[in-house]
Amino acid sequence: GMVKIMSKLEPVKYWKWLKKIGIDDRPFTDLPGAVPGQLKPKDLFVSKPIESATASYGQGFSLTPLKLAQLHALISNGGYLVNPHITKGFSSGQKLIATSSINNDRILRPDVTNNIRNWMESVVEEGSGKAAKTPGYRIGGKTGTAQKVVNGSYKPGSKICSFVASLPLENPQYVVLVVVDEPKGQYAYGSTVAVPVAKKIIDGL
């Protein structure tokens, strides 16, 4: 389905948008050791249809959990790329010590981000993120179960499972991201491994 959707978009335009949201940029952050993701060169991406096809469902490029959280914050705040910061400490019931700064440039229109948040709400209400439902709160989420790449090829049986949530959807204040590296067991998916952890964090918030 994603391949069919993305085939309607010019590969060069698609690549430019991946570049615009900073897939291969190091996030501007005070976290030591933050690294950029990886994006195929423009010429390769545009000239080989397999590149845009696989990228449409999340393969052929890489990003870090920090970048993934940054991009979901962009969806939550109406289209601005927020610089992530590390706080001194945070526990249930406390206010954040410092807020992230917001760039002046809006990358996505609010109507676009609203649509995405509504789609994400359906994941929690009736999809793979149902275990994150919390009475009285609108929550949007997305599970992920990705094959793990080691030295340029997929490592048999190895996965990275994740779940990201935004809440409350009518006025998002939090993005919660849980990533589990190489979970064990036959039924290890984002929905079974990452969602229960995220639910505990959401309950604390």
PDB file of C-alpha atoms in Angstrom:
ATOM      1  CA  GLY A   1       0.000   0.000   0.000  1.00  0.00           C
ATOM      2  CA  MET A   2       2.769   2.458   0.885  1.00  0.00           C
ATOM      3  CA  VAL A   3       4.615   1.630  -2.335  1.00  0.00           C
ATOM      4  CA  LYS A   4       1.512   2.474  -4.384  1.00  0.00           C
ATOM      5  CA  ILE A   5       1.019   5.753  -2.516  1.00  0.00           C
ATOM      6  CA  MET A   6       4.631   6.856  -2.876  1.00  0.00           C
ATOM      7  CA  SER A   7       4.718   5.888  -6.573  1.00  0.00           C
ATOM      8  CA  LYS A   8       2.454   8.890  -7.143  1.00  0.00           C
ATOM      9  CA  LEU A   9       5.177  11.184  -5.786  1.00  0.00           C
ATOM     10  CA  GLU A  10       8.207  12.165  -7.859  1.00  0.00           C
ATOM     11  CA  PRO A  11      11.293  10.395  -6.416  1.00  0.00           C
ATOM     12  CA  VAL A  12      13.279  13.643  -6.368  1.00  0.00           C
ATOM     13  CA  LYS A  13      10.531  15.399  -4.448  1.00  0.00           C
ATOM     14  CA  TYR A  14      10.301  12.457  -2.041  1.00  0.00           C
ATOM     15  CA  TRP A  15      14.073  12.528  -1.426  1.00  0.00           C
ATOM     16  CA  LYS A  16      14.024  16.287  -0.867  1.00  0.00           C
ATOM     17  CA  TRP A  17      11.358  15.883   1.832  1.00  0.00           C
ATOM     18  CA  LEU A  18      13.370  13.180   3.599  1.00  0.00           C
ATOM     19  CA  LYS A  19      16.293  15.602   3.445  1.00  0.00           C
ATOM     20  CA  LYS A  20      14.139  18.518   4.643  1.00  0.00           C
ATOM     21  CA  ILE A  21      13.017  16.746   7.804  1.00  0.00           C
ATOM     22  CA  GLY A  22      16.667  15.949   8.495  1.00  0.00           C
ATOM     23  CA  ILE A  23      16.815  12.168   8.247  1.00  0.00           C
ATOM     24  CA  ASP A  24      20.606  12.332   7.870  1.00  0.00           C
ATOM     25  CA  ASP A  25      21.183  15.352  10.130  1.00  0.00           C
ATOM     26  CA  ARG A  26      22.539  15.144  13.642  1.00  0.00           C
ATOM     27  CA  PRO A  27      19.817  16.577  15.908  1.00  0.00           C
ATOM     28  CA  PHE A  28      20.824  19.855  17.537  1.00  0.00           C
ATOM     29  CA  THR A  29      20.881  18.648  21.135  1.00  0.00           C
ATOM     30  CA  ASP A  30      22.936  18.702  24.314  1.00  0.00           C
ATOM     31  CA  LEU A  31      22.980  14.892  24.442  1.00  0.00           C
ATOM     32  CA  PRO A  32      26.598  13.656  24.124  1.00  0.00           C
ATOM     33  CA  GLY A  33      27.112  11.118  21.391  1.00  0.00           C
ATOM     34  CA  ALA A  34      24.058  12.019  19.282  1.00  0.00           C
ATOM     35  CA  VAL A  35      24.618  10.863  15.708  1.00  0.00           C
ATOM     36  CA  PRO A  36      22.914  11.441  12.350  1.00  0.00           C
ATOM     37  CA  GLY A  37      20.863   8.854  10.507  1.00  0.00           C
ATOM     38  CA  GLN A  38      21.627   7.602   7.010  1.00  0.00           C
ATOM     39  CA  LEU A  39      19.936   8.508   3.721  1.00  0.00           C
ATOM     40  CA  LYS A  40      20.903   7.221   0.280  1.00  0.00           C
ATOM     41  CA  PRO A  41      22.527   9.777  -2.064  1.00  0.00           C
ATOM     42  CA  LYS A  42      20.075  11.720  -4.214  1.00  0.00           C
ATOM     43  CA  ASP A  43      21.319  10.298  -7.545  1.00  0.00           C
ATOM     44  CA  LEU A  44      20.968   6.708  -6.340  1.00  0.00           C
ATOM     45  CA  PHE A  45      17.580   7.316  -4.729  1.00  0.00           C
ATOM     46  CA  VAL A  46      16.136   8.985  -7.825  1.00  0.00           C
ATOM     47  CA  SER A  47      17.604   6.642 -10.450  1.00  0.00           C
ATOM     48  CA  LYS A  48      16.619   3.319  -8.855  1.00  0.00           C
ATOM     49  CA  PRO A  49      12.860   2.822  -8.263  1.00  0.00           C
ATOM     50  CA  ILE A  50      13.578   0.186  -5.605  1.00  0.00           C
ATOM     51  CA  GLU A  51      15.009   2.899  -3.337  1.00  0.00           C
ATOM     52  CA  SER A  52      11.862   5.044  -3.119  1.00  0.00           C
ATOM     53  CA  ALA A  53       9.723   1.891  -2.922  1.00  0.00           C
ATOM     54  CA  THR A  54      11.526   0.427   0.070  1.00  0.00           C
ATOM     55  CA  ALA A  55      11.842   3.823   1.769  1.00  0.00           C
ATOM     56  CA  SER A  56       8.046   4.164   1.639  1.00  0.00           C
ATOM     57  CA  TYR A  57       7.701   1.459   4.283  1.00  0.00           C
ATOM     58  CA  GLY A  58      10.734   2.431   6.304  1.00  0.00           C
ATOM     59  CA  GLN A  59      13.649   0.458   4.842  1.00  0.00           C
ATOM     60  CA  GLY A  60      16.772   1.614   3.040  1.00  0.00           C
ATOM     61  CA  PHE A  61      17.471   4.486   5.440  1.00  0.00           C
ATOM     62  CA  SER A  62      18.106   4.744   9.164  1.00  0.00           C
ATOM     63  CA  LEU A  63      17.423   7.119  12.011  1.00  0.00           C
ATOM     64  CA  THR A  64      18.080   7.140  15.729  1.00  0.00           C
ATOM     65  CA  PRO A  65      15.427   6.975  18.479  1.00  0.00           C
ATOM     66  CA  LEU A  66      16.226  10.604  19.303  1.00  0.00           C
ATOM     67  CA  LYS A  67      15.470  11.625  15.707  1.00  0.00           C
ATOM     68  CA  LEU A  68      12.276   9.563  15.726  1.00  0.00           C
ATOM     69  CA  ALA A  69      11.134  11.346  18.883  1.00  0.00           C
ATOM     70  CA  GLN A  70      12.003  14.711  17.297  1.00  0.00           C
ATOM     71  CA  LEU A  71       9.913  13.925  14.207  1.00  0.00           C
ATOM     72  CA  HIS A  72       6.918  12.842  16.294  1.00  0.00           C
ATOM     73  CA  ALA A  73       7.234  16.057  18.290  1.00  0.00           C
ATOM     74  CA  LEU A  74       6.965  17.861  14.937  1.00  0.00           C
ATOM     75  CA  ILE A  75       3.690  16.017  14.293  1.00  0.00           C
ATOM     76  CA  SER A  76       2.458  16.849  17.800  1.00  0.00           C
ATOM     77  CA  ASN A  77       3.244  20.580  17.798  1.00  0.00           C
ATOM     78  CA  GLY A  78       1.743  21.459  14.446  1.00  0.00           C
ATOM     79  CA  GLY A  79       4.764  21.194  12.177  1.00  0.00           C
ATOM     80  CA  TYR A  80       7.818  22.688  13.928  1.00  0.00           C
ATOM     81  CA  LEU A  81      11.134  20.834  14.328  1.00  0.00           C
ATOM     82  CA  VAL A  82      11.863  21.026  18.065  1.00  0.00           C
ATOM     83  CA  ASN A  83      15.401  20.806  19.410  1.00  0.00           C
ATOM     84  CA  PRO A  84      15.488  18.002  22.012  1.00  0.00           C
ATOM     85  CA  HIS A  85      17.139  18.759  25.353  1.00  0.00           C
ATOM     86  CA  ILE A  86      18.129  16.680  28.341  1.00  0.00           C
ATOM     87  CA  THR A  87      16.582  17.728  31.657  1.00  0.00           C
ATOM     88  CA  LYS A  88      18.158  17.458  35.088  1.00  0.00           C
ATOM     89  CA  GLY A  89      15.522  15.026  36.241  1.00  0.00           C
ATOM     90  CA  PHE A  90      11.911  14.059  35.760  1.00  0.00           C
ATOM     91  CA  SER A  91       9.493  11.935  37.732  1.00  0.00           C
ATOM     92  CA  SER A  92       5.744  11.472  37.841  1.00  0.00           C
ATOM     93  CA  GLY A  93       3.915  14.687  38.710  1.00  0.00           C
ATOM     94  CA  GLN A  94       6.874  17.017  38.165  1.00  0.00           C
ATOM     95  CA  LYS A  95       7.109  19.767  35.602  1.00  0.00           C
ATOM     96  CA  LEU A  96       9.874  19.657  33.010  1.00  0.00           C
ATOM     97  CA  ILE A  97      12.901  21.688  34.088  1.00  0.00           C
ATOM     98  CA  ALA A  98      13.311  23.356  30.689  1.00  0.00           C
ATOM     99  CA  THR A  99      11.269  23.461  27.519  1.00  0.00           C
ATOM    100  CA  SER A 100      12.642  22.786  24.067  1.00  0.00           C
ATOM    101  CA  SER A 101      13.181  25.715  21.749  1.00  0.00           C
ATOM    102  CA  ILE A 102      11.158  25.837  18.531  1.00  0.00           C
ATOM    103  CA  ASN A 103      12.581  26.818  15.183  1.00  0.00           C
ATOM    104  CA  ASN A 104      10.864  29.619  13.284  1.00  0.00           C
ATOM    105  CA  ASP A 105      10.362  27.553  10.145  1.00  0.00           C
ATOM    106  CA  ARG A 106       7.222  25.452  10.008  1.00  0.00           C
ATOM    107  CA  ILE A 107       7.942  22.297   8.000  1.00  0.00           C
ATOM    108  CA  LEU A 108       4.413  20.841   7.885  1.00  0.00           C
ATOM    109  CA  ARG A 109       1.039  22.586   7.853  1.00  0.00           C
ATOM    110  CA  PRO A 110      -1.202  22.145  10.939  1.00  0.00           C
ATOM    111  CA  ASP A 111      -3.938  20.457   8.876  1.00  0.00           C
ATOM    112  CA  VAL A 112      -1.403  17.836   7.751  1.00  0.00           C
ATOM    113  CA  THR A 113      -0.182  17.121  11.283  1.00  0.00           C
ATOM    114  CA  ASN A 114      -3.791  16.995  12.545  1.00  0.00           C
ATOM    115  CA  ASN A 115      -4.599  14.332   9.962  1.00  0.00           C
ATOM    116  CA  ILE A 116      -1.586  12.274  11.022  1.00  0.00           C
ATOM    117  CA  ARG A 117      -2.530  12.542  14.710  1.00  0.00           C
ATOM    118  CA  ASN A 118      -6.044  11.342  13.886  1.00  0.00           C
ATOM    119  CA  TRP A 119      -4.623   8.344  12.046  1.00  0.00           C
ATOM    120  CA  MET A 120      -2.387   7.646  15.048  1.00  0.00           C
ATOM    121  CA  GLU A 121      -5.392   7.821  17.372  1.00  0.00           C
ATOM    122  CA  SER A 122      -7.027   4.996  15.420  1.00  0.00           C
ATOM    123  CA  VAL A 123      -3.964   2.833  16.176  1.00  0.00           C
ATOM    124  CA  VAL A 124      -4.593   3.213  19.913  1.00  0.00           C
ATOM    125  CA  GLU A 125      -8.378   3.032  19.698  1.00  0.00           C
ATOM    126  CA  GLU A 126      -8.685   0.011  17.444  1.00  0.00           C
ATOM    127  CA  GLY A 127      -5.275  -1.111  16.240  1.00  0.00           C
ATOM    128  CA  SER A 128      -1.964  -2.530  17.441  1.00  0.00           C
ATOM    129  CA  GLY A 129      -1.606   0.104  20.190  1.00  0.00           C
ATOM    130  CA  LYS A 130      -4.847  -0.692  22.034  1.00  0.00           C
ATOM    131  CA  ALA A 131      -2.955  -1.641  25.201  1.00  0.00           C
ATOM    132  CA  ALA A 132      -1.978   2.039  25.588  1.00  0.00           C
ATOM    133  CA  LYS A 133      -5.588   3.241  25.881  1.00  0.00           C
ATOM    134  CA  THR A 134      -6.200   5.360  28.966  1.00  0.00           C
ATOM    135  CA  PRO A 135      -9.773   6.279  30.042  1.00  0.00           C
ATOM    136  CA  GLY A 136     -10.466   9.984  29.674  1.00  0.00           C
ATOM    137  CA  TYR A 137      -7.475  10.732  27.424  1.00  0.00           C
ATOM    138  CA  ARG A 138      -7.052  10.896  23.674  1.00  0.00           C
ATOM    139  CA  ILE A 139      -3.778   9.232  22.721  1.00  0.00           C
ATOM    140  CA  GLY A 140      -2.215   8.715  19.314  1.00  0.00           C
ATOM    141  CA  GLY A 141       0.419   6.073  18.701  1.00  0.00           C
ATOM    142  CA  LYS A 142       2.295   3.902  16.250  1.00  0.00           C
ATOM    143  CA  THR A 143       3.894   0.517  16.789  1.00  0.00           C
ATOM    144  CA  GLY A 144       6.971  -0.595  14.908  1.00  0.00           C
ATOM    145  CA  THR A 145       8.657  -3.947  14.342  1.00  0.00           C
ATOM    146  CA  ALA A 146      11.790  -3.559  12.234  1.00  0.00           C
ATOM    147  CA  GLN A 147      14.379  -5.999  10.957  1.00  0.00           C
ATOM    148  CA  LYS A 148      17.828  -5.271  12.344  1.00  0.00           C
ATOM    149  CA  VAL A 149      20.684  -4.498   9.972  1.00  0.00           C
ATOM    150  CA  VAL A 150      24.236  -5.509  10.880  1.00  0.00           C
ATOM    151  CA  ASN A 151      27.128  -4.726   8.509  1.00  0.00           C
ATOM    152  CA  GLY A 152      24.774  -3.910   5.649  1.00  0.00           C
ATOM    153  CA  SER A 153      22.534  -6.985   5.775  1.00  0.00           C
ATOM    154  CA  TYR A 154      19.551  -8.094   7.831  1.00  0.00           C
ATOM    155  CA  LYS A 155      20.443 -10.171  10.896  1.00  0.00           C
ATOM    156  CA  PRO A 156      18.232 -13.300  10.912  1.00  0.00           C
ATOM    157  CA  GLY A 157      15.726 -13.347  13.732  1.00  0.00           C
ATOM    158  CA  SER A 158      16.782  -9.952  15.112  1.00  0.00           C
ATOM    159  CA  LYS A 159      14.262  -7.135  15.538  1.00  0.00           C
ATOM    160  CA  ILE A 160      13.927  -3.671  16.943  1.00  0.00           C
ATOM    161  CA  CYS A 161      10.464  -3.179  18.445  1.00  0.00           C
ATOM    162  CA  SER A 162       9.071   0.255  19.217  1.00  0.00           C
ATOM    163  CA  PHE A 163       6.040   2.282  20.150  1.00  0.00           C
ATOM    164  CA  VAL A 164       5.637   6.052  20.023  1.00  0.00           C
ATOM    165  CA  ALA A 165       2.723   7.978  21.514  1.00  0.00           C
ATOM    166  CA  SER A 166       1.529  11.597  21.581  1.00  0.00           C
ATOM    167  CA  LEU A 167      -0.817  12.872  24.278  1.00  0.00           C
ATOM    168  CA  PRO A 168      -3.267  14.372  24.915  1.00  0.00           C
ATOM    169  CA  LEU A 169      -4.133  14.678  21.241  1.00  0.00           C
ATOM    170  CA  GLU A 170      -6.325  17.767  21.498  1.00  0.00           C
ATOM    171  CA  ASN A 171      -3.343  19.701  22.923  1.00  0.00           C
ATOM    172  CA  PRO A 172      -0.239  17.474  22.850  1.00  0.00           C
ATOM    173  CA  GLN A 173       2.210  17.951  25.722  1.00  0.00           C
ATOM    174  CA  TYR A 174       4.205  14.724  25.580  1.00  0.00           C
ATOM    175  CA  VAL A 175       5.817  12.365  23.111  1.00  0.00           C
ATOM    176  CA  VAL A 176       6.639   8.980  24.622  1.00  0.00           C
ATOM    177  CA  LEU A 177       8.982   6.673  22.712  1.00  0.00           C
ATOM    178  CA  VAL A 178      10.004   3.169  23.764  1.00  0.00           C
ATOM    179  CA  VAL A 179      12.523   1.185  21.705  1.00  0.00           C
ATOM    180  CA  VAL A 180      13.490  -2.393  22.588  1.00  0.00           C
ATOM    181  CA  ASP A 181      16.612  -3.767  20.919  1.00  0.00           C
ATOM    182  CA  GLU A 182      16.516  -7.467  20.005  1.00  0.00           C
ATOM    183  CA  PRO A 183      13.659  -8.672  22.223  1.00  0.00           C
ATOM    184  CA  LYS A 184      13.495 -12.421  22.661  1.00  0.00           C
ATOM    185  CA  GLY A 185      10.573 -14.709  21.989  1.00  0.00           C
ATOM    186  CA  GLN A 186       8.396 -15.807  19.100  1.00  0.00           C
ATOM    187  CA  TYR A 187       5.769 -13.144  19.680  1.00  0.00           C
ATOM    188  CA  ALA A 188       8.039 -10.105  20.079  1.00  0.00           C
ATOM    189  CA  TYR A 189       6.466  -7.146  18.301  1.00  0.00           C
ATOM    190  CA  GLY A 190       6.048  -3.449  18.994  1.00  0.00           C
ATOM    191  CA  SER A 191       2.547  -4.176  20.268  1.00  0.00           C
ATOM    192  CA  THR A 192       3.615  -6.902  22.695  1.00  0.00           C
ATOM    193  CA  VAL A 193       7.007  -5.603  23.866  1.00  0.00           C
ATOM    194  CA  ALA A 194       7.114  -1.793  23.627  1.00  0.00           C
ATOM    195  CA  VAL A 195       3.475  -0.794  24.222  1.00  0.00           C
ATOM    196  CA  PRO A 196       3.289  -2.197  27.804  1.00  0.00           C
ATOM    197  CA  VAL A 197       6.405  -0.211  28.777  1.00  0.00           C
ATOM    198  CA  ALA A 198       5.039   2.962  27.187  1.00  0.00           C
ATOM    199  CA  LYS A 199       1.737   2.447  29.016  1.00  0.00           C
ATOM    200  CA  LYS A 200       3.520   2.619  32.377  1.00  0.00           C
ATOM    201  CA  ILE A 201       5.208   5.886  31.343  1.00  0.00           C
ATOM    202  CA  ILE A 202       1.914   7.300  30.074  1.00  0.00           C
ATOM    203  CA  ASP A 203       0.193   6.412  33.347  1.00  0.00           C
ATOM    204  CA  GLY A 204       2.945   8.231  35.236  1.00  0.00           C
ATOM    205  CA  LEU A 205       2.556  11.338  33.071  1.00  0.00           C
TER     206      LEU A 205
END
